[in-house]
Coordinates of C-alpha atoms and ligand atoms in Angstrom, one line a residue:
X1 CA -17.1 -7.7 -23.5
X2 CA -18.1 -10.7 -21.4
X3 CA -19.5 -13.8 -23.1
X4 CA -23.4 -14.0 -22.4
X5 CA -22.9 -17.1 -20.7
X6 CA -20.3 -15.6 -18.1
X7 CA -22.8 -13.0 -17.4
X8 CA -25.8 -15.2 -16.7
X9 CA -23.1 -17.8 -14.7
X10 CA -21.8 -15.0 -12.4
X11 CA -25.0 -13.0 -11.9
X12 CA -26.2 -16.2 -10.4
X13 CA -23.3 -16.1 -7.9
X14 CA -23.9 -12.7 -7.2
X15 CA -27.1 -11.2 -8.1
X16 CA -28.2 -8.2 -10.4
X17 CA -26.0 -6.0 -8.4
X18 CA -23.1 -7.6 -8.4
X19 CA -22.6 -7.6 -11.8
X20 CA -21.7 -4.6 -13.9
X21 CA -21.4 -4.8 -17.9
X22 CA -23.5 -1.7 -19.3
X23 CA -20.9 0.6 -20.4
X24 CA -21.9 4.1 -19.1
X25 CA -22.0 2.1 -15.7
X26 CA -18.2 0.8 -15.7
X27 CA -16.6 4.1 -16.5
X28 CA -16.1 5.0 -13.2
X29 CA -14.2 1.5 -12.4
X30 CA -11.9 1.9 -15.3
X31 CA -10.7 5.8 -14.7
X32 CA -7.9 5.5 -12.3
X33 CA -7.4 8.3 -9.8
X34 CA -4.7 10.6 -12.1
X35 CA -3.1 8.7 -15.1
X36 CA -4.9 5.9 -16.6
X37 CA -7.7 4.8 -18.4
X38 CA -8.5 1.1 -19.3
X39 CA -11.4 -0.9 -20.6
X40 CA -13.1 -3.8 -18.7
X41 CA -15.1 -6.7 -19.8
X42 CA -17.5 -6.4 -16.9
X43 CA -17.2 -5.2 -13.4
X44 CA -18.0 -7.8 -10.0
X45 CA -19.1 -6.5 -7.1
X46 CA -19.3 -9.3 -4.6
X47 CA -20.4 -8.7 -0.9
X48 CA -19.4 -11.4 1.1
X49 CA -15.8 -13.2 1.1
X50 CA -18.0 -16.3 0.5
X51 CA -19.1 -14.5 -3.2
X52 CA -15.6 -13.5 -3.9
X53 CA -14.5 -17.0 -3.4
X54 CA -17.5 -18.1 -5.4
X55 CA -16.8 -15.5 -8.5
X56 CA -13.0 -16.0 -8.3
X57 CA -13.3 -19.7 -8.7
X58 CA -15.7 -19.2 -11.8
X59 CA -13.3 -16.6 -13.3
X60 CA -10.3 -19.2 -12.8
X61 CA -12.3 -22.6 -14.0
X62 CA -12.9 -20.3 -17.2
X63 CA -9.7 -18.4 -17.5
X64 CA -10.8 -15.0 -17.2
X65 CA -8.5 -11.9 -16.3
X66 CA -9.3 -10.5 -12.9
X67 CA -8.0 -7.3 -11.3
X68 CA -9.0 -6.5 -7.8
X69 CA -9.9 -2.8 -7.0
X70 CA -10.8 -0.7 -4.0
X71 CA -10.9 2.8 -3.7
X72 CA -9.2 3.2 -7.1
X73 CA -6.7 5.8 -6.1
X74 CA -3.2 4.0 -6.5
X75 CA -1.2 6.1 -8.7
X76 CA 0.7 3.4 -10.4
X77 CA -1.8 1.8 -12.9
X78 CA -2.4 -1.0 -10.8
X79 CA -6.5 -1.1 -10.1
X80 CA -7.6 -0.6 -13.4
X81 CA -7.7 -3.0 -16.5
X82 CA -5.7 -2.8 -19.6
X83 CA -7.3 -1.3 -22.9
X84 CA -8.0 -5.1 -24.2
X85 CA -11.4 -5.4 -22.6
X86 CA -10.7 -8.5 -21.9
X87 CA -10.3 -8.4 -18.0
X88 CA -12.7 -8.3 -15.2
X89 CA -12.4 -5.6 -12.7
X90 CA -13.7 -7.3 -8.9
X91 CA -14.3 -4.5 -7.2
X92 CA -15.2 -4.1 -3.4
X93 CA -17.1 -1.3 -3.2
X94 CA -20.4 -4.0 -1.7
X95 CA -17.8 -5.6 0.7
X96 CA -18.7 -3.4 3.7
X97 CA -21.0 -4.8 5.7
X98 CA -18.4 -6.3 9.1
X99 CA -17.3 -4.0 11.9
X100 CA -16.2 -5.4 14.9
X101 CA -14.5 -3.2 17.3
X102 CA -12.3 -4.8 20.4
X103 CA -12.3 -1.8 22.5
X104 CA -9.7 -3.8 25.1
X105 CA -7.5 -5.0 22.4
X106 CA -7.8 -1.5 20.5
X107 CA -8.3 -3.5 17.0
X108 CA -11.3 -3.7 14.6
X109 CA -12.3 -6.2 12.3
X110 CA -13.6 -4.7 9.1
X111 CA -14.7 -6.2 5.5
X112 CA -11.5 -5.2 3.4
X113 CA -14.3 -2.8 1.4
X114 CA -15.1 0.2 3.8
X115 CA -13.6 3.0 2.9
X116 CA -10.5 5.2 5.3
X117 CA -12.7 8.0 5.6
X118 CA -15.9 5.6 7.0
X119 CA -13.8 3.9 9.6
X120 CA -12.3 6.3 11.2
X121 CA -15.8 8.0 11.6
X122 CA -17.4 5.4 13.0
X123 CA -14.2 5.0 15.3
X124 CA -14.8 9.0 16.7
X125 CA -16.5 8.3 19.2
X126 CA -14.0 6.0 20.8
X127 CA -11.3 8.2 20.4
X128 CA -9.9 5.7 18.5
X129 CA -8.0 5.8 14.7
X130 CA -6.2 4.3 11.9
X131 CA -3.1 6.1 12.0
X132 CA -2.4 6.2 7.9
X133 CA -2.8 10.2 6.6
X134 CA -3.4 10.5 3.2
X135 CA -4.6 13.5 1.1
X136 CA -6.7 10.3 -1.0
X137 CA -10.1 8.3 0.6
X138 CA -8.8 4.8 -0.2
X139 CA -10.7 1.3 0.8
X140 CA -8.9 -1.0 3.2
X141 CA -8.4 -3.8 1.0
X142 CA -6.3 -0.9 -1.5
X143 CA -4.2 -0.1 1.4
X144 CA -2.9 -3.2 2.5
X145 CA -2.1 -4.7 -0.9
X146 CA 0.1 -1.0 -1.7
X147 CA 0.9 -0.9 2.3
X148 CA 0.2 3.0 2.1
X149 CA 2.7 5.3 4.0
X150 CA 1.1 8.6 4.7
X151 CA 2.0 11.9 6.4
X152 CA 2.6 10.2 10.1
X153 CA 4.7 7.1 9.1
X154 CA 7.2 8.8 11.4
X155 CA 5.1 8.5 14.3
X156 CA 2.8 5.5 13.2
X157 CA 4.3 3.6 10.7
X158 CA 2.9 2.1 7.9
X159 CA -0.1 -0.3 7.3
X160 CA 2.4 -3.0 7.4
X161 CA 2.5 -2.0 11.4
X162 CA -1.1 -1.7 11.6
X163 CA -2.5 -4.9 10.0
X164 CA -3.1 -7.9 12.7
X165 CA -4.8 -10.1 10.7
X166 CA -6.9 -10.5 7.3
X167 CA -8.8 -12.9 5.2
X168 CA -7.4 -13.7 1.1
X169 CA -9.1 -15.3 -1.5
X170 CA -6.9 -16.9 -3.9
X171 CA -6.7 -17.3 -7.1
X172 CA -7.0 -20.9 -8.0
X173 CA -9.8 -23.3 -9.0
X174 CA -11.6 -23.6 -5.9
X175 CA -11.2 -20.1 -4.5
X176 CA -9.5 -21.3 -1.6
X177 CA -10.4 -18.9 1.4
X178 CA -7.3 -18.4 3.7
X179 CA -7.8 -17.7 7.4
X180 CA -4.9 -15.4 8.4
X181 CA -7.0 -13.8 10.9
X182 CA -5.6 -13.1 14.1
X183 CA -6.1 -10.8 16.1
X184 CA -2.5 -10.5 18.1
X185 CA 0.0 -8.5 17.8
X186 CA 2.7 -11.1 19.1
X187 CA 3.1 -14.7 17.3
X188 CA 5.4 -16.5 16.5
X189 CA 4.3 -19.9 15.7
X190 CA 5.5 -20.2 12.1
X191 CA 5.5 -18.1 8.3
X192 CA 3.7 -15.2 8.7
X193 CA 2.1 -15.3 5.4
X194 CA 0.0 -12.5 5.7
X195 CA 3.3 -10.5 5.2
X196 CA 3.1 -11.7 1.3
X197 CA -0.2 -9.7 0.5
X198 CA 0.9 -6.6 2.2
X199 CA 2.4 -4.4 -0.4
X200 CA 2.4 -6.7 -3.4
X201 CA -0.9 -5.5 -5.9
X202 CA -3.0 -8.2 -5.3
X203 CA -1.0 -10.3 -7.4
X204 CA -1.0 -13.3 -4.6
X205 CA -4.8 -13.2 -3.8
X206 CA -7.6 -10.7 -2.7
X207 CA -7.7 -9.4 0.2
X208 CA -11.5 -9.4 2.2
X209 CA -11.4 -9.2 5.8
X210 CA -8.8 -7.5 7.9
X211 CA -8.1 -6.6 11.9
X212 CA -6.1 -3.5 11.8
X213 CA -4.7 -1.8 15.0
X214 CA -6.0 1.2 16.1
X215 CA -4.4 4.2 17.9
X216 CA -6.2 6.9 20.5
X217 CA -6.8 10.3 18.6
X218 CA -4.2 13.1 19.6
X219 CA -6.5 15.6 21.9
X220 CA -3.6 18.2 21.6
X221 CA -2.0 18.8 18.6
X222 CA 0.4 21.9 17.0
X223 CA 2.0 22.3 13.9
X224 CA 4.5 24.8 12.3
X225 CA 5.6 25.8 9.5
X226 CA 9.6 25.9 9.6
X227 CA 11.9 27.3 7.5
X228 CA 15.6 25.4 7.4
X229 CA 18.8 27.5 7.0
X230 CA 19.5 26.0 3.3
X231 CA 18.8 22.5 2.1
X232 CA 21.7 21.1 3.8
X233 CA 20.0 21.9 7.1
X234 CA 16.8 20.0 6.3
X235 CA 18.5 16.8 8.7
X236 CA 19.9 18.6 11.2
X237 CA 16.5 20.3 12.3
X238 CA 14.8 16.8 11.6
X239 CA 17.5 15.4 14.3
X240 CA 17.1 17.9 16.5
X241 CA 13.1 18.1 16.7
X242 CA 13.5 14.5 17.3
X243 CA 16.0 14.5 20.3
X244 CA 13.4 16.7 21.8
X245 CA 9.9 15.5 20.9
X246 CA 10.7 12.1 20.9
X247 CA 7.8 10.2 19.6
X248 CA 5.6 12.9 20.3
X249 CA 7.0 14.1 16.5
X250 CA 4.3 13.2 14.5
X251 CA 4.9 14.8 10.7
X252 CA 7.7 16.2 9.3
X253 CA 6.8 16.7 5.9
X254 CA 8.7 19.1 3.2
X255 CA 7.3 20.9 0.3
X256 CA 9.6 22.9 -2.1
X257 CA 9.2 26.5 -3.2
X258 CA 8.0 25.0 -6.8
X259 CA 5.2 23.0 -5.3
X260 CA 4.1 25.5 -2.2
X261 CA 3.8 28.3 -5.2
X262 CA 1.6 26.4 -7.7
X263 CA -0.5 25.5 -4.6
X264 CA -1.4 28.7 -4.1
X265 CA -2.1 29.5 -7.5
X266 CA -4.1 27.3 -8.0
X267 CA -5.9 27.3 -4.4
X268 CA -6.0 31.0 -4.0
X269 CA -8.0 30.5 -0.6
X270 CA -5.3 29.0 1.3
X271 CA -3.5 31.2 3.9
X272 CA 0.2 32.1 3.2
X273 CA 1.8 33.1 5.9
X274 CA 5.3 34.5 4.5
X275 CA 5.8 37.5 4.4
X276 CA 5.2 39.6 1.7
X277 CA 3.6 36.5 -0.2
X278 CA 7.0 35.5 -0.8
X279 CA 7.9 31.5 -0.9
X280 CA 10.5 30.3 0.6
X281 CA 13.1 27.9 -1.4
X282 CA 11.6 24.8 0.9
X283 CA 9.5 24.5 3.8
X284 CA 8.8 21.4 6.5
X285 CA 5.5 21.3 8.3
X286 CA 6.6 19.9 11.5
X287 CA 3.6 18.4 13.9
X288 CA 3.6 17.3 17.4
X289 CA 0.5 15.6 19.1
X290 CA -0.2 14.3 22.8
X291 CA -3.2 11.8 23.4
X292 CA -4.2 13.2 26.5
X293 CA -6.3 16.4 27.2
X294 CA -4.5 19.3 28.8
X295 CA -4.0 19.4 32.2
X296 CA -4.1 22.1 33.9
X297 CA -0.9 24.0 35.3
X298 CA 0.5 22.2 32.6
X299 CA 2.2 24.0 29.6
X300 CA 0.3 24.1 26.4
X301 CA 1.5 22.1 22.9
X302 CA 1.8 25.4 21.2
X303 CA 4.3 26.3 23.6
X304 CA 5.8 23.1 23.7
X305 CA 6.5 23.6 20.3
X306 CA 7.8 27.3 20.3
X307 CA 10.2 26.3 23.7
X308 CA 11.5 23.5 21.2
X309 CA 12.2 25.8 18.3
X310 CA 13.7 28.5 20.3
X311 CA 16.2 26.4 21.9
X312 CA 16.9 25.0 18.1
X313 CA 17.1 28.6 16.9
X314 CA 19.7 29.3 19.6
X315 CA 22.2 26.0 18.4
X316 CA 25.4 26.9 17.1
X317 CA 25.1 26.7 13.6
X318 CA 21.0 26.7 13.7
X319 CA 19.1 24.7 11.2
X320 CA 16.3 26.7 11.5
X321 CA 15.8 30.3 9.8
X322 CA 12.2 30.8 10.5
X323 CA 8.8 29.3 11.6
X324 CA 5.3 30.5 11.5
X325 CA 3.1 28.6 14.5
X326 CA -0.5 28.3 13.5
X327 CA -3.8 26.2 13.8
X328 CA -3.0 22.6 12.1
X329 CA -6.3 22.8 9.8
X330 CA -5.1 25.8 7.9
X331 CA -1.1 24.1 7.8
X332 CA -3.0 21.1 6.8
X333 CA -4.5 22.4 4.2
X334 CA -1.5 23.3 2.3
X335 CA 0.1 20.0 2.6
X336 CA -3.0 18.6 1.4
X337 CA -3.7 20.7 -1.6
X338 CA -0.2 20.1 -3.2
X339 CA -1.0 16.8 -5.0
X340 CA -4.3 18.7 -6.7
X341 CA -1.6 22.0 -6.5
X342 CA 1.4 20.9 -8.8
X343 CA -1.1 19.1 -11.2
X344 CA -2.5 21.9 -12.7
X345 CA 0.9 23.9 -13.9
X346 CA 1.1 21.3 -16.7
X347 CA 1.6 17.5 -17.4
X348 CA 2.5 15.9 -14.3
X349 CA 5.3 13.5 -14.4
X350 CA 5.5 11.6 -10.6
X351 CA 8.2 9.5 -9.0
X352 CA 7.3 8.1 -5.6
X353 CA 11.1 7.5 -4.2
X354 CA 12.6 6.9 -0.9
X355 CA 16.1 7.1 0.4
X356 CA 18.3 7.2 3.6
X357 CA 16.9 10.4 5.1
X358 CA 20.4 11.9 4.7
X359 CA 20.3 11.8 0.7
X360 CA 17.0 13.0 0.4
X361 CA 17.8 16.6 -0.2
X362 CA 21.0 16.2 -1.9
X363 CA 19.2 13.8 -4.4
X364 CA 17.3 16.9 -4.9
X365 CA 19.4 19.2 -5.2
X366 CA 21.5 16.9 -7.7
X367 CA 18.5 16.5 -10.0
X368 CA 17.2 19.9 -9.9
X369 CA 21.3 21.1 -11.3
X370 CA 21.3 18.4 -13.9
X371 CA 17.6 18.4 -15.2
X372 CA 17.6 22.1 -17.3
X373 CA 20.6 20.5 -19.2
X374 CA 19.0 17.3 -19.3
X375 CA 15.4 18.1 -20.3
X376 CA 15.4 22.0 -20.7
X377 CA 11.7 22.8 -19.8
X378 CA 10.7 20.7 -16.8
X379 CA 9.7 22.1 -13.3
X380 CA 10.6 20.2 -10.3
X381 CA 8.2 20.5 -7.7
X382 CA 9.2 18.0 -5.2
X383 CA 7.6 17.2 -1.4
X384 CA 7.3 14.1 0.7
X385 CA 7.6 12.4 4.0
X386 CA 10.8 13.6 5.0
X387 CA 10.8 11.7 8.4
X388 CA 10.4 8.4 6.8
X389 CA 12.9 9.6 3.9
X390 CA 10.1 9.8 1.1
X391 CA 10.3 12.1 -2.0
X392 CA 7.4 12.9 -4.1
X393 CA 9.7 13.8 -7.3
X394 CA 7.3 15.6 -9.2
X395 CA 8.1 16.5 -12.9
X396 CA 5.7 19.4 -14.6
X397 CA 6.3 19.7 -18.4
X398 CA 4.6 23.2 -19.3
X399 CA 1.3 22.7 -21.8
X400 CA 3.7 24.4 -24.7
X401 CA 6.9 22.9 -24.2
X402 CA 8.4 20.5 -27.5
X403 CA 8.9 17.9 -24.8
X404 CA 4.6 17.5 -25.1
X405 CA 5.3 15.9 -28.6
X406 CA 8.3 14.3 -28.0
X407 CA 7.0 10.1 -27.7
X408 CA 9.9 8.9 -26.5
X409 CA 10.9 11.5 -23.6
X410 CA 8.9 10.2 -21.1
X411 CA 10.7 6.9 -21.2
X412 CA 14.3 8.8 -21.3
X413 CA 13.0 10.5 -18.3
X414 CA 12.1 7.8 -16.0
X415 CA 15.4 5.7 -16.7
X416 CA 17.2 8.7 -16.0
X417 CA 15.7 9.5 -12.9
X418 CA 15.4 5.7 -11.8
X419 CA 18.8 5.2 -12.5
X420 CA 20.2 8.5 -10.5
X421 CA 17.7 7.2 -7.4
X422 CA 18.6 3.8 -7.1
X423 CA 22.1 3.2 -8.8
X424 CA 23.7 5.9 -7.4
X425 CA 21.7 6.8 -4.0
X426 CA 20.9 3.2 -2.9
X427 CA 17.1 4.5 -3.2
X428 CA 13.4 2.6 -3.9
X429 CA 12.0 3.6 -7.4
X430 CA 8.8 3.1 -5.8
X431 CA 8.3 4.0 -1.9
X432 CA 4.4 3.8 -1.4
X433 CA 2.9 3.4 -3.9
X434 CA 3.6 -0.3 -5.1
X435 CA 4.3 -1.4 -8.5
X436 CA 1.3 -1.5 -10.8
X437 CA 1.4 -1.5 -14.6
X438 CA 3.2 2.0 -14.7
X439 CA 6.8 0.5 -12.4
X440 CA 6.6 -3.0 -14.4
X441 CA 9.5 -2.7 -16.3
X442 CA 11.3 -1.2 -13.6
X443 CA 10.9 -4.5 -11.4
X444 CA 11.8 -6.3 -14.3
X445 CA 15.0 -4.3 -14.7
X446 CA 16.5 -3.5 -11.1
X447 CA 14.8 -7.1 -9.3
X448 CA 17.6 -10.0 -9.0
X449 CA 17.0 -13.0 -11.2
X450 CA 16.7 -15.1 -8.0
X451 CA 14.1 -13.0 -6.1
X452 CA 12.2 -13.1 -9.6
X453 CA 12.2 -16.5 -9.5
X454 CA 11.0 -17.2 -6.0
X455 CA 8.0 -14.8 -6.4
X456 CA 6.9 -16.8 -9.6
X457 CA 7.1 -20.4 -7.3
X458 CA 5.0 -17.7 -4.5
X459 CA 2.4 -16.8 -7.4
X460 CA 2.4 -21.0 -8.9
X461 CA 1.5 -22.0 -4.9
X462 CA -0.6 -19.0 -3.9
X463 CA -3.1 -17.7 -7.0
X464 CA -1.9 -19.4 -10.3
X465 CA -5.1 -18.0 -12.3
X466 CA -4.7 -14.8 -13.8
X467 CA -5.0 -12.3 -10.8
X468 CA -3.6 -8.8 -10.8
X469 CA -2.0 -6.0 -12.6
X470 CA 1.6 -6.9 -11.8
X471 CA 4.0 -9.7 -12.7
X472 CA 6.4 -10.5 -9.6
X473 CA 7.6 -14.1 -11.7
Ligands
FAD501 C1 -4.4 12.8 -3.9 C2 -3.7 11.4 -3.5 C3 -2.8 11.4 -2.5 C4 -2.2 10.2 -2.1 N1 -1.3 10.2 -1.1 C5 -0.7 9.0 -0.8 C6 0.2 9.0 0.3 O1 0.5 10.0 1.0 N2 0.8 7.8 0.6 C7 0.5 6.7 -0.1 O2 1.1 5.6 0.3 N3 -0.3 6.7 -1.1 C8 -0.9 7.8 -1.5 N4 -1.8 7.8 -2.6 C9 -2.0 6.6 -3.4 C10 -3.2 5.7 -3.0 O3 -4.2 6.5 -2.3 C11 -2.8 4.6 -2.1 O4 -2.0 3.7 -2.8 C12 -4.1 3.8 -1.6 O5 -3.8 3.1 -0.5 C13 -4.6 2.8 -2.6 O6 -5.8 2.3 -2.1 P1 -7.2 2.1 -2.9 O7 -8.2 1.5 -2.1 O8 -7.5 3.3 -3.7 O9 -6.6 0.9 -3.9 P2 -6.8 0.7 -5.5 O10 -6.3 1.9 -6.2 O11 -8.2 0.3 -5.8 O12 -5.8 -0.5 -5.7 C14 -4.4 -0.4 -5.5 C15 -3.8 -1.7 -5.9 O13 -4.2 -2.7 -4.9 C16 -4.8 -3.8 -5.6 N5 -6.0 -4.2 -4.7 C17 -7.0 -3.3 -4.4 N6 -7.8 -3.9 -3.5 C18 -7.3 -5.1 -3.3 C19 -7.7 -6.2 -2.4 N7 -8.8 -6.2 -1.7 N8 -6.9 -7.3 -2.4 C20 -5.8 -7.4 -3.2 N9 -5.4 -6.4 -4.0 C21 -6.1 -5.3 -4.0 C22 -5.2 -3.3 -6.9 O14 -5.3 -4.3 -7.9 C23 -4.1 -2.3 -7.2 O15 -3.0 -3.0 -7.7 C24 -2.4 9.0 -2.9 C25 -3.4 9.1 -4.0 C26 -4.0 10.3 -4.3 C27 -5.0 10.3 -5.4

């Protein structure tokens, strides 16, 4: 709990809503999105950057803890406090109120605050979107410092590519407001330092104020269902869509047999489409998307789509052994459910990896031969972003398995995995997700002394009070 006088001292700063300290009204701030559970000494909710700079500098002159959240869905322990009760959640659930869109320049400037899910509706009407797809409803500010990837990287990229500009409040005595807010998408006149906030937890400062590009909305889209030959041909139908489409390829997104069937099991009103109910061993939902209406005489996406895959089914040596063309919302839906899906066959155990595309599926295939050996017991109900080369490596221990009693497997588990994905693949132990509290040790272990060190003299210069989940130094 907060010292009296801290209360009194910040609720002048930001008034009786902006500060949080009854318990029954912090709960919700200190429950992360799937894993963790934490316990904060109050909860700030400031509404301009001018109170966040205000409430920082307090927090700093007095040495308190603060971790910066948004829309509280990162899956790596990174928004929520630690089980001290010591540290102060700033949360920027008030920071909302800006929306400036520049039709011409097709950007918007937006308090770092409003949630995915409010922008892009207020952007419908333009025809205009943020390009990141995510099955979560995260808050700007959230995004940029875990630079979410999304279902359309392949097309879009990531919020990296999307963020022009933004405003950060540091960390230090005086809550020093930095003005990285441009608006252009070329320049070159010196450090791009907004690149250091993008990605890294909020360890560096807070992000409040952002101009993000914006892309039309697709106003033809079709998506598919494909089945490849075997694993092997998972790459050689990704190559060949793309040799076709071009950048009109906007997902190609994989789901295994393991994670499509406990989907359905546990979503019984999704469609599936194979036949006879039965699951094949992996599955890509492939999209395409155009930006204009159709035009008539002119050939529709759906048969776009179904010219492309025929001529693929016809290759020598075809990739492809089946596809199943249907309305995006109900392909969509599958994709969508699998996060909620694979959750409920039993204690969840996820890896957010990337690799070259090529080694996704036989770092796969490798782990799904060695794992009954390894840890007898464990389902492997993998899917990601195969287009950008992202695995969601999703371990389910069933509720009666020994392993649920064994303390130490979990941590056997990881550095197994880990050390499979990036000593002998050449992969990222964490691809979208950031680091957080939960990939900590991993940093620690796989990051060069050197690059340590340089991100500890970033931290000194940028936010030396105590900001953030994460240590980069
Ligand atoms: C069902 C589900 C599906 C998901 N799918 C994907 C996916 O496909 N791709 C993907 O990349 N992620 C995915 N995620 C993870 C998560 O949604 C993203 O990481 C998201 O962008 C986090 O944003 P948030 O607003 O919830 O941030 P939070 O969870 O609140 O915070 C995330 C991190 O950023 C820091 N932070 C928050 N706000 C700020 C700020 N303003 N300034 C500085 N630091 C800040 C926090 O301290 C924390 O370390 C998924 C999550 C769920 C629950």
């Amino acid at each position: 709990m907060i010292a009296q006088e801290h209360t009194d001292a910040l609720t002048k700063v930001l008034g009786d809503k902006g500060v949080v300290t009854r318990h029954e009204d912090m709960e919700a701030y200190e429950t992360g999105a799937r894993y963790d559970r934490g316990s904060a000494a109050a909860v700030l909710r400031p509404a301009t950057t001018a109170e966040v700079s205000a409430a920082v500098s307090y927090c700093v002159r007095n040495g308190i803890a603060l971790i910066p959240q948004s829309g509280n869905t990162g899956l790596v322990s990174g928004s929520t406090p630690d089980a001290s009760g010591s540290e102060v959640l700033l949360s920027l659930d008030r920071l909302t109120r800006q929306f400036a869109l520049d039709l011409d320049n097709r950007s918007v400037r937006v308090d770092a605050g409003i949630r995915l899910s409010e922008l892009n509706r207020r952007l419908e009407e333009q025809g205009l979107f943020f390009p990141i797809d995510l099955g979560a409803d995260p808050r700007i500010g959230g995004m940029i410092a875990t630079n979410t990837g999304g279902s359309r990287f392949l097309k879009y990229g990531d919020v990296r590519r999307n963020t022009l500009g933004m405003k950060v409040v540091l960390a230090d005595e005086d809550g020093t407001v930095l003005d990285l807010d441009c608006d252009l998408r070329k320049n070159n006149t010196g450090v791009d330092w907004k690149q250091i906030f993008i990605g890294t937890s909020g360890a560096f400062g807070i992000i409040t104020e952002c101009v993000l590009n914006l892309e039309r909305v697709p106003k033809q889209t079709a998506t598919a269902f494909l089945v490849p030959a075997s694993g092997a041909h998972v790459l050689p139908l990704l190559n060949a869509m793309e040799e076709r489409l071009g950048t009109n390829l906007s997902a190609f997104e994989g789901m295994s047999k393991n994670a499509i069937a406990a989907t359905f099991a546990h979503v019984p009103s999704l469609k599936n489409p194979f036949q006879g109910g039965n699951v094949p061993g992996y599955v890509i939902l492939a999209e395409i998307c155009r930006t204009w209406a159709p035009r008539e005489g002119e050939q529709s996406l759906d048969a776009v789509l179904e010219e492309v895959l025929a001529e693929i089914w016809e290759l020598e040596e075809a990739p492809l052994a089946d596809a199943f063309v249907g309305p995006p919302h109900e392909i969509w839906a599958l994709r969508h459910a699998l996060s909620e899906g694979v959750k409920h066959l039993g204690k969840l155990i996820a890896f957010d990896l990337s690799f070259r595309r090529g080694d996704i599926m036989a770092f796969c295939d490798h782990m799904k031969a060695e794992m009954p050996d390894k840890f007898p017991g464990i389902t492997v109900c993998d899917f990601g972003h195969i287009g950008d080369g992202g695995v969601h490596f999703n371990l389910v221990v069933a509720k009666n398995s020994p392993l649920m009693t064994d303390s130490s497997f979990e941590q056997r588990l990881r550095e197994w995995v880990f050390a499979v994905a990036v000593e002998q693949y050449g992969g990222s132990f964490s691809a979208e997700h950031a680091i957080g509290r939960r990939n900590q040790a991993f940093y620690d272990f796989y990051t060069p002394e050197k690059l340590k060190e340089m991100a500890g003299g970033l931290k000194t210069l940028t936010s030396p009070g105590k900001l953030g989940s994460v240590r980069f130094g």
